[in-house]
């Protein structure tokens, strides 16, 4: 361990996600075991700017892993995007002798972590977002719980729609990503799943529903990703009624899906990520995000992860790839292809088995 690490900070930022507390616990315990003290930064990067710091001991985190939300609170901080805000954050780190930070959150959180790293405060990112929209990692902390919460809600909606012979259109969170929608659509036997990643064939949905109803089927579920917009998802209810004669209702679980008891998968991925983050930070590594790639916990450079995200979303800007080697660009392209294949394969299965 490099001598300079005597105290590290941990923060959660962006939309909260079940499992963040398990990550906080893992970071705290792993660091204290290495003789490093830990402080919690309250309310994400705003807490760093406004000097909201509290000590964290093992006893403070002993019972938090089973709880949803984040004991350190969270926000989306605009001030931190500007140099003045970052300098205030750095001043807080200096005041409290914070030698490094583990930042738990999504892509905005990692942008902040990289900004601090290049200004001399080593940071490591741990993924925490229900959306699973970080291209560098196969899973994110909170994704599994969110899917299971949608599943529980969808099962209840199936009960009532079966009684009333209705169709439920469920719009699920995920920002612009369709991971939660496609996975829960399959698990809920949705007759249709509409996501941003693949064009949705409405005529085919109505045809399938009409055939199933003619065959005696009473209830239907359609899952829509929020990224398609309220106009699309709410409008689909009337379109279903007009084109099938089947009564339909709209349900938006929204933030319900962000809360709740984290699943085993989320707690354990959070714990492994937090542990790895501390190990690497104390070994002198910084500016990386902890990822799960093919079931292995691996660090990835944040700048690689952020540009990979842009590539996947088709938002690359001129010069974005200049700093990367041809091998790295190839690796990015391979990961993007893997993600696209995942959606194509899933879509095929959903349509192949749904009724
Ligand atoms: O990123 C997590 C997420 O829950 C998205 O799924 C959603 O689009 C967004 O945050 C909602 O943000 P807010 O909690 O600020 O309304």
Short mmCIF file of C-alpha atoms and ligand atoms in Angstrom, two decimals:
data_model
loop_
_atom_site.label_atom_id
_atom_site.label_comp_id
_atom_site.label_asym_id
_atom_site.label_seq_id
_atom_site.Cartn_x
_atom_site.Cartn_y
_atom_site.Cartn_z
CA UNK A 1 0.00 0.00 0.00
CA UNK A 2 1.29 3.47 -0.81
CA UNK A 3 1.91 5.45 2.40
CA UNK A 4 -0.09 8.46 1.28
CA UNK A 5 -3.43 6.70 1.85
CA UNK A 6 -4.50 7.42 5.38
CA UNK A 7 -8.06 8.46 4.72
CA UNK A 8 -10.46 7.82 1.86
CA UNK A 9 -13.89 9.20 1.12
CA UNK A 10 -16.90 7.42 -0.30
CA UNK A 11 -19.86 9.03 -2.02
CA UNK A 12 -22.98 8.07 -3.94
CA UNK A 13 -24.19 10.27 -6.77
CA UNK A 14 -26.88 10.34 -9.46
CA UNK A 15 -30.08 8.31 -9.18
CA UNK A 16 -29.92 6.03 -6.15
CA UNK A 17 -29.90 2.28 -6.67
CA UNK A 18 -30.54 -0.68 -4.36
CA UNK A 19 -27.18 -2.13 -3.38
CA UNK A 20 -25.40 1.21 -3.00
CA UNK A 21 -25.39 0.67 0.77
CA UNK A 22 -23.68 -2.70 0.36
CA UNK A 23 -20.99 -0.97 -1.69
CA UNK A 24 -20.54 1.71 1.00
CA UNK A 25 -20.24 -1.03 3.60
CA UNK A 26 -17.68 -2.94 1.57
CA UNK A 27 -15.55 0.16 0.96
CA UNK A 28 -15.66 1.13 4.63
CA UNK A 29 -14.79 -2.29 6.03
CA UNK A 30 -12.12 -3.08 3.42
CA UNK A 31 -10.37 0.24 4.00
CA UNK A 32 -10.50 0.09 7.79
CA UNK A 33 -9.06 -3.44 7.67
CA UNK A 34 -6.08 -1.97 5.79
CA UNK A 35 -5.60 0.70 8.47
CA UNK A 36 -7.15 3.45 6.37
CA UNK A 37 -9.87 5.60 7.89
CA UNK A 38 -13.05 6.38 5.96
CA UNK A 39 -15.34 9.36 5.67
CA UNK A 40 -18.73 9.47 4.01
CA UNK A 41 -19.42 12.42 1.71
CA UNK A 42 -23.09 13.32 2.08
CA UNK A 43 -25.25 14.07 -0.96
CA UNK A 44 -22.78 13.18 -3.71
CA UNK A 45 -20.52 15.83 -5.25
CA UNK A 46 -22.64 18.58 -3.63
CA UNK A 47 -21.50 17.25 -0.28
CA UNK A 48 -17.91 17.53 -1.38
CA UNK A 49 -18.44 21.11 -2.55
CA UNK A 50 -20.32 22.11 0.59
CA UNK A 51 -18.14 20.26 3.11
CA UNK A 52 -20.73 17.71 4.24
CA UNK A 53 -18.47 15.01 5.60
CA UNK A 54 -18.98 12.40 8.32
CA UNK A 55 -16.67 9.74 9.68
CA UNK A 56 -17.60 6.15 8.90
CA UNK A 57 -16.71 3.28 11.19
CA UNK A 58 -17.59 -0.38 10.85
CA UNK A 59 -20.41 0.03 13.35
CA UNK A 60 -21.99 2.74 11.15
CA UNK A 61 -22.30 0.36 8.22
CA UNK A 62 -22.84 -2.99 9.94
CA UNK A 63 -26.59 -3.16 9.23
CA UNK A 64 -26.97 -1.20 5.99
CA UNK A 65 -26.35 -3.82 3.27
CA UNK A 66 -29.94 -5.03 3.36
CA UNK A 67 -31.41 -1.56 2.94
CA UNK A 68 -32.38 0.20 -0.27
CA UNK A 69 -31.49 3.84 -1.01
CA UNK A 70 -28.16 5.20 0.13
CA UNK A 71 -27.21 6.14 3.69
CA UNK A 72 -24.93 8.81 2.19
CA UNK A 73 -27.77 10.40 0.21
CA UNK A 74 -27.41 11.38 -3.42
CA UNK A 75 -28.02 14.14 -5.90
CA UNK A 76 -27.19 15.27 -9.42
CA UNK A 77 -24.80 18.18 -9.01
CA UNK A 78 -24.53 20.80 -11.76
CA UNK A 79 -22.03 22.97 -9.88
CA UNK A 80 -19.46 20.18 -9.96
CA UNK A 81 -19.39 20.29 -13.76
CA UNK A 82 -17.59 23.66 -13.59
CA UNK A 83 -14.02 24.37 -12.54
CA UNK A 84 -15.08 26.56 -9.60
CA UNK A 85 -17.18 23.73 -8.16
CA UNK A 86 -14.38 21.23 -8.62
CA UNK A 87 -11.92 23.52 -6.87
CA UNK A 88 -14.28 23.80 -3.89
CA UNK A 89 -14.50 20.00 -3.82
CA UNK A 90 -10.72 19.71 -3.88
CA UNK A 91 -10.46 22.24 -1.03
CA UNK A 92 -12.79 20.05 1.04
CA UNK A 93 -10.63 17.00 0.31
CA UNK A 94 -7.55 18.94 1.47
CA UNK A 95 -9.29 20.24 4.59
CA UNK A 96 -10.24 16.71 5.66
CA UNK A 97 -7.04 15.04 4.41
CA UNK A 98 -9.05 12.85 2.03
CA UNK A 99 -6.42 11.05 -0.04
CA UNK A 100 -8.74 9.26 -2.47
CA UNK A 101 -12.40 8.68 -3.23
CA UNK A 102 -14.63 5.79 -4.21
CA UNK A 103 -17.53 7.25 -6.21
CA UNK A 104 -20.61 5.07 -6.60
CA UNK A 105 -23.08 5.95 -9.37
CA UNK A 106 -23.58 6.13 -13.11
CA UNK A 107 -21.79 7.77 -16.02
CA UNK A 108 -22.18 11.31 -14.60
CA UNK A 109 -20.54 10.10 -11.40
CA UNK A 110 -17.62 8.67 -13.35
CA UNK A 111 -17.15 11.91 -15.27
CA UNK A 112 -16.80 13.60 -11.87
CA UNK A 113 -14.38 10.91 -10.69
CA UNK A 114 -12.16 11.37 -13.70
CA UNK A 115 -12.23 15.17 -13.30
CA UNK A 116 -11.03 14.82 -9.71
CA UNK A 117 -8.43 12.17 -10.60
CA UNK A 118 -6.77 14.39 -13.16
CA UNK A 119 -6.72 17.21 -10.61
CA UNK A 120 -4.78 15.11 -8.13
CA UNK A 121 -7.48 13.37 -6.07
CA UNK A 122 -7.35 9.68 -7.04
CA UNK A 123 -10.83 8.28 -7.60
CA UNK A 124 -12.30 4.91 -8.46
CA UNK A 125 -15.84 4.42 -9.74
CA UNK A 126 -18.27 1.70 -8.70
CA UNK A 127 -21.34 1.31 -10.89
CA UNK A 128 -24.62 2.10 -9.19
CA UNK A 129 -27.65 2.62 -11.42
CA UNK A 130 -30.79 0.63 -12.03
CA UNK A 131 -30.57 1.40 -15.76
CA UNK A 132 -27.62 -0.91 -16.53
CA UNK A 133 -26.67 1.67 -19.14
CA UNK A 134 -22.90 1.65 -18.60
CA UNK A 135 -21.56 -0.06 -21.68
CA UNK A 136 -18.26 -1.02 -20.02
CA UNK A 137 -19.90 -3.35 -17.52
CA UNK A 138 -22.31 -6.22 -18.11
CA UNK A 139 -24.24 -5.40 -14.95
CA UNK A 140 -24.62 -2.45 -12.60
CA UNK A 141 -25.48 -2.34 -8.91
CA UNK A 142 -29.26 -1.92 -8.59
CA UNK A 143 -30.24 -3.41 -11.95
CA UNK A 144 -31.17 -6.83 -10.60
CA UNK A 145 -33.34 -5.46 -7.79
CA UNK A 146 -35.08 -3.06 -10.16
CA UNK A 147 -35.91 -5.92 -12.55
CA UNK A 148 -37.27 -8.04 -9.72
CA UNK A 149 -39.40 -5.15 -8.49
CA UNK A 150 -40.88 -4.70 -11.97
CA UNK A 151 -41.50 -8.45 -12.02
CA UNK A 152 -43.40 -8.32 -8.72
CA UNK A 153 -45.48 -5.39 -9.97
CA UNK A 154 -46.11 -7.07 -13.32
CA UNK A 155 -47.25 -10.31 -11.67
CA UNK A 156 -49.83 -8.37 -9.67
CA UNK A 157 -50.97 -6.58 -12.81
CA UNK A 158 -51.33 -9.94 -14.55
CA UNK A 159 -53.74 -11.08 -11.79
CA UNK A 160 -56.07 -8.14 -12.21
CA UNK A 161 -55.86 -8.08 -16.00
CA UNK A 162 -56.76 -11.76 -16.14
CA UNK A 163 -59.83 -11.06 -13.99
CA UNK A 164 -60.93 -8.16 -16.20
CA UNK A 165 -59.70 -9.45 -19.57
CA UNK A 166 -57.51 -6.38 -20.04
CA UNK A 167 -54.16 -5.40 -21.38
CA UNK A 168 -51.70 -3.61 -19.09
CA UNK A 169 -49.17 -1.30 -20.69
CA UNK A 170 -46.33 -0.94 -18.17
CA UNK A 171 -43.78 1.79 -18.71
CA UNK A 172 -40.53 1.04 -16.91
CA UNK A 173 -37.54 3.21 -16.05
CA UNK A 174 -34.19 2.87 -17.76
CA UNK A 175 -33.63 6.37 -19.10
CA UNK A 176 -32.66 5.69 -22.76
CA UNK A 177 -31.79 2.03 -22.21
CA UNK A 178 -34.11 -0.92 -22.66
CA UNK A 179 -32.42 -3.48 -20.39
CA UNK A 180 -35.04 -3.47 -17.62
CA UNK A 181 -37.85 -3.49 -20.20
CA UNK A 182 -36.57 -6.38 -22.30
CA UNK A 183 -35.60 -8.63 -19.37
CA UNK A 184 -38.83 -8.06 -17.45
CA UNK A 185 -40.86 -8.32 -20.65
CA UNK A 186 -39.54 -11.83 -21.14
CA UNK A 187 -40.09 -12.82 -17.51
CA UNK A 188 -43.64 -11.41 -17.49
CA UNK A 189 -44.60 -13.08 -20.76
CA UNK A 190 -45.30 -9.68 -22.30
CA UNK A 191 -46.91 -9.97 -25.69
CA UNK A 192 -44.89 -6.96 -26.78
CA UNK A 193 -41.81 -5.10 -25.55
CA UNK A 194 -41.01 -1.67 -26.96
CA UNK A 195 -37.48 -0.33 -26.44
CA UNK A 196 -35.30 2.34 -28.01
CA UNK A 197 -32.73 -0.12 -29.30
CA UNK A 198 -34.99 -1.91 -31.83
CA UNK A 199 -37.83 -0.50 -33.96
CA UNK A 200 -41.19 -1.60 -32.60
CA UNK A 201 -43.71 -3.23 -34.92
CA UNK A 202 -47.10 -2.04 -33.66
CA UNK A 203 -49.05 -3.78 -36.44
CA UNK A 204 -47.50 -7.09 -35.41
CA UNK A 205 -48.47 -6.47 -31.77
CA UNK A 206 -52.11 -5.83 -32.69
CA UNK A 207 -52.14 -8.90 -34.94
CA UNK A 208 -50.75 -11.12 -32.17
CA UNK A 209 -53.21 -9.73 -29.64
CA UNK A 210 -56.17 -10.21 -31.97
CA UNK A 211 -55.16 -13.82 -32.70
CA UNK A 212 -54.61 -14.58 -29.02
CA UNK A 213 -57.95 -13.06 -28.04
CA UNK A 214 -59.68 -15.07 -30.76
CA UNK A 215 -58.00 -18.09 -29.20
CA UNK A 216 -59.54 -17.24 -25.80
CA UNK A 217 -56.68 -15.39 -24.11
CA UNK A 218 -57.94 -12.89 -21.54
CA UNK A 219 -54.95 -10.94 -20.21
CA UNK A 220 -52.02 -9.21 -21.90
CA UNK A 221 -48.96 -7.33 -20.79
CA UNK A 222 -46.99 -4.90 -22.92
CA UNK A 223 -43.76 -3.46 -21.50
CA UNK A 224 -42.48 -0.11 -22.77
CA UNK A 225 -39.14 1.49 -21.96
CA UNK A 226 -39.45 5.04 -20.66
CA UNK A 227 -36.88 6.20 -23.20
CA UNK A 228 -39.55 6.06 -25.90
CA UNK A 229 -41.37 8.87 -24.14
CA UNK A 230 -44.72 9.33 -22.43
CA UNK A 231 -46.46 10.16 -25.71
CA UNK A 232 -45.49 6.76 -27.11
CA UNK A 233 -46.31 4.68 -24.03
CA UNK A 234 -49.52 6.44 -23.02
CA UNK A 235 -50.62 6.66 -26.67
CA UNK A 236 -50.16 2.93 -27.11
CA UNK A 237 -53.03 2.27 -24.70
CA UNK A 238 -55.58 3.91 -26.99
CA UNK A 239 -54.01 2.39 -30.09
CA UNK A 240 -54.34 -1.09 -28.57
CA UNK A 241 -57.99 -0.45 -27.76
CA UNK A 242 -58.68 0.96 -31.24
CA UNK A 243 -56.92 -1.86 -33.07
CA UNK A 244 -57.94 -4.84 -30.96
CA UNK A 245 -61.04 -3.85 -29.03
CA UNK A 246 -59.24 -5.05 -25.89
CA UNK A 247 -59.62 -2.76 -22.90
CA UNK A 248 -56.23 -1.42 -21.83
CA UNK A 249 -54.77 0.39 -18.82
CA UNK A 250 -51.53 2.28 -18.36
CA UNK A 251 -49.19 1.78 -15.38
CA UNK A 252 -46.01 3.70 -14.64
CA UNK A 253 -44.23 2.26 -11.57
CA UNK A 254 -41.59 5.01 -11.93
CA UNK A 255 -39.50 5.56 -8.77
CA UNK A 256 -41.04 2.59 -6.94
CA UNK A 257 -38.53 0.59 -8.94
CA UNK A 258 -35.60 2.57 -7.48
CA UNK A 259 -36.34 1.57 -3.88
CA UNK A 260 -36.58 -1.63 -1.92
CA UNK A 261 -34.47 -4.38 -0.43
CA UNK A 262 -31.50 -5.18 -2.68
CA UNK A 263 -31.36 -8.68 -4.10
CA UNK A 264 -28.51 -11.07 -3.39
CA UNK A 265 -27.04 -10.39 -6.83
CA UNK A 266 -26.94 -6.63 -6.24
CA UNK A 267 -25.56 -6.87 -2.72
CA UNK A 268 -22.82 -9.24 -3.75
CA UNK A 269 -21.80 -7.39 -6.89
CA UNK A 270 -21.75 -4.19 -4.82
CA UNK A 271 -19.58 -5.84 -2.17
CA UNK A 272 -17.13 -7.29 -4.69
CA UNK A 273 -16.91 -3.95 -6.51
CA UNK A 274 -16.38 -1.96 -3.31
CA UNK A 275 -13.71 -4.38 -2.13
CA UNK A 276 -11.89 -4.27 -5.46
CA UNK A 277 -12.11 -0.48 -5.57
CA UNK A 278 -10.36 -0.15 -2.21
CA UNK A 279 -7.69 -2.71 -3.13
CA UNK A 280 -6.88 -0.83 -6.35
CA UNK A 281 -7.02 2.63 -4.82
CA UNK A 282 -4.57 1.64 -2.08
CA UNK A 283 -2.33 0.05 -4.71
CA UNK A 284 -2.08 3.43 -6.39
CA UNK A 285 -4.57 2.86 -9.21
CA UNK A 286 -7.04 5.61 -10.01
CA UNK A 287 -9.38 6.90 -12.71
CA UNK A 288 -10.91 3.49 -13.35
CA UNK A 289 -14.40 2.06 -12.97
CA UNK A 290 -14.98 -1.41 -11.55
CA UNK A 291 -16.82 -3.52 -14.13
CA UNK A 292 -18.21 -7.00 -14.49
CA UNK A 293 -17.10 -8.50 -17.79
CA UNK A 294 -18.16 -12.07 -18.48
CA UNK A 295 -18.52 -12.72 -14.72
CA UNK A 296 -15.12 -11.30 -13.86
CA UNK A 297 -14.61 -8.15 -11.78
CA UNK A 298 -12.21 -5.97 -13.72
CA UNK A 299 -11.16 -2.32 -13.72
CA UNK A 300 -11.59 -0.27 -16.86
CA UNK A 301 -10.15 3.21 -17.45
CA UNK A 302 -12.92 5.76 -17.01
CA UNK A 303 -11.93 7.62 -20.17
CA UNK A 304 -12.22 4.34 -22.08
CA UNK A 305 -15.60 3.60 -20.49
CA UNK A 306 -17.01 7.05 -21.28
CA UNK A 307 -15.94 7.05 -24.92
CA UNK A 308 -17.13 3.46 -25.28
CA UNK A 309 -20.53 4.66 -24.06
CA UNK A 310 -20.55 7.41 -26.68
CA UNK A 311 -19.59 4.94 -29.37
CA UNK A 312 -22.39 2.57 -28.35
CA UNK A 313 -24.93 5.41 -28.32
CA UNK A 314 -23.71 6.67 -31.71
CA UNK A 315 -22.63 9.98 -30.14
CA UNK A 316 -18.91 10.02 -30.88
CA UNK A 317 -17.50 13.50 -31.47
CA UNK A 318 -14.58 14.45 -33.71
CA UNK A 319 -11.31 13.50 -32.05
CA UNK A 320 -12.91 11.26 -29.39
CA UNK A 321 -10.92 8.24 -30.55
CA UNK A 322 -7.62 10.05 -31.08
CA UNK A 323 -6.19 9.07 -27.70
CA UNK A 324 -6.87 5.37 -28.13
CA UNK A 325 -4.78 2.69 -29.78
CA UNK A 326 -6.19 0.66 -32.72
CA UNK A 327 -6.44 -2.31 -30.29
CA UNK A 328 -8.49 -0.27 -27.84
CA UNK A 329 -10.80 0.95 -30.59
CA UNK A 330 -11.24 -2.63 -31.74
CA UNK A 331 -12.09 -3.65 -28.17
CA UNK A 332 -14.67 -0.86 -27.97
CA UNK A 333 -16.24 -1.95 -31.24
CA UNK A 334 -16.37 -5.55 -30.02
CA UNK A 335 -18.12 -4.55 -26.79
CA UNK A 336 -20.64 -2.44 -28.74
CA UNK A 337 -21.31 -5.36 -31.07
CA UNK A 338 -21.81 -7.63 -28.04
CA UNK A 339 -24.37 -5.23 -26.58
CA UNK A 340 -26.25 -4.93 -29.87
CA UNK A 341 -26.31 -8.69 -30.26
CA UNK A 342 -27.68 -9.01 -26.75
CA UNK A 343 -30.68 -6.86 -27.71
CA UNK A 344 -31.23 -8.57 -31.06
CA UNK A 345 -31.09 -12.01 -29.43
CA UNK A 346 -33.33 -11.02 -26.54
CA UNK A 347 -35.86 -9.40 -28.87
CA UNK A 348 -36.02 -12.53 -30.95
CA UNK A 349 -36.61 -14.70 -27.87
CA UNK A 350 -39.24 -12.35 -26.44
CA UNK A 351 -41.13 -12.38 -29.73
CA UNK A 352 -40.57 -16.08 -30.20
CA UNK A 353 -42.07 -17.14 -26.88
CA UNK A 354 -44.55 -14.42 -25.91
CA UNK A 355 -48.30 -14.79 -25.90
O1 LIG B 1 -30.86 6.80 -13.83
C1 LIG B 1 -31.82 6.25 -12.99
C2 LIG B 1 -33.18 6.81 -13.28
O2 LIG B 1 -34.10 6.24 -12.38
C3 LIG B 1 -33.67 6.62 -14.71
O3 LIG B 1 -34.18 5.33 -14.94
C4 LIG B 1 -34.70 7.70 -14.82
O4 LIG B 1 -34.86 8.10 -16.16
C5 LIG B 1 -34.11 8.79 -13.99
O5 LIG B 1 -33.18 8.20 -13.11
C6 LIG B 1 -35.10 9.57 -13.15
O6 LIG B 1 -34.43 10.62 -12.56
P1 LIG B 1 -34.99 11.42 -11.32
O7 LIG B 1 -34.94 10.52 -10.12
O8 LIG B 1 -34.06 12.58 -11.19
O9 LIG B 1 -36.39 11.80 -11.63
#
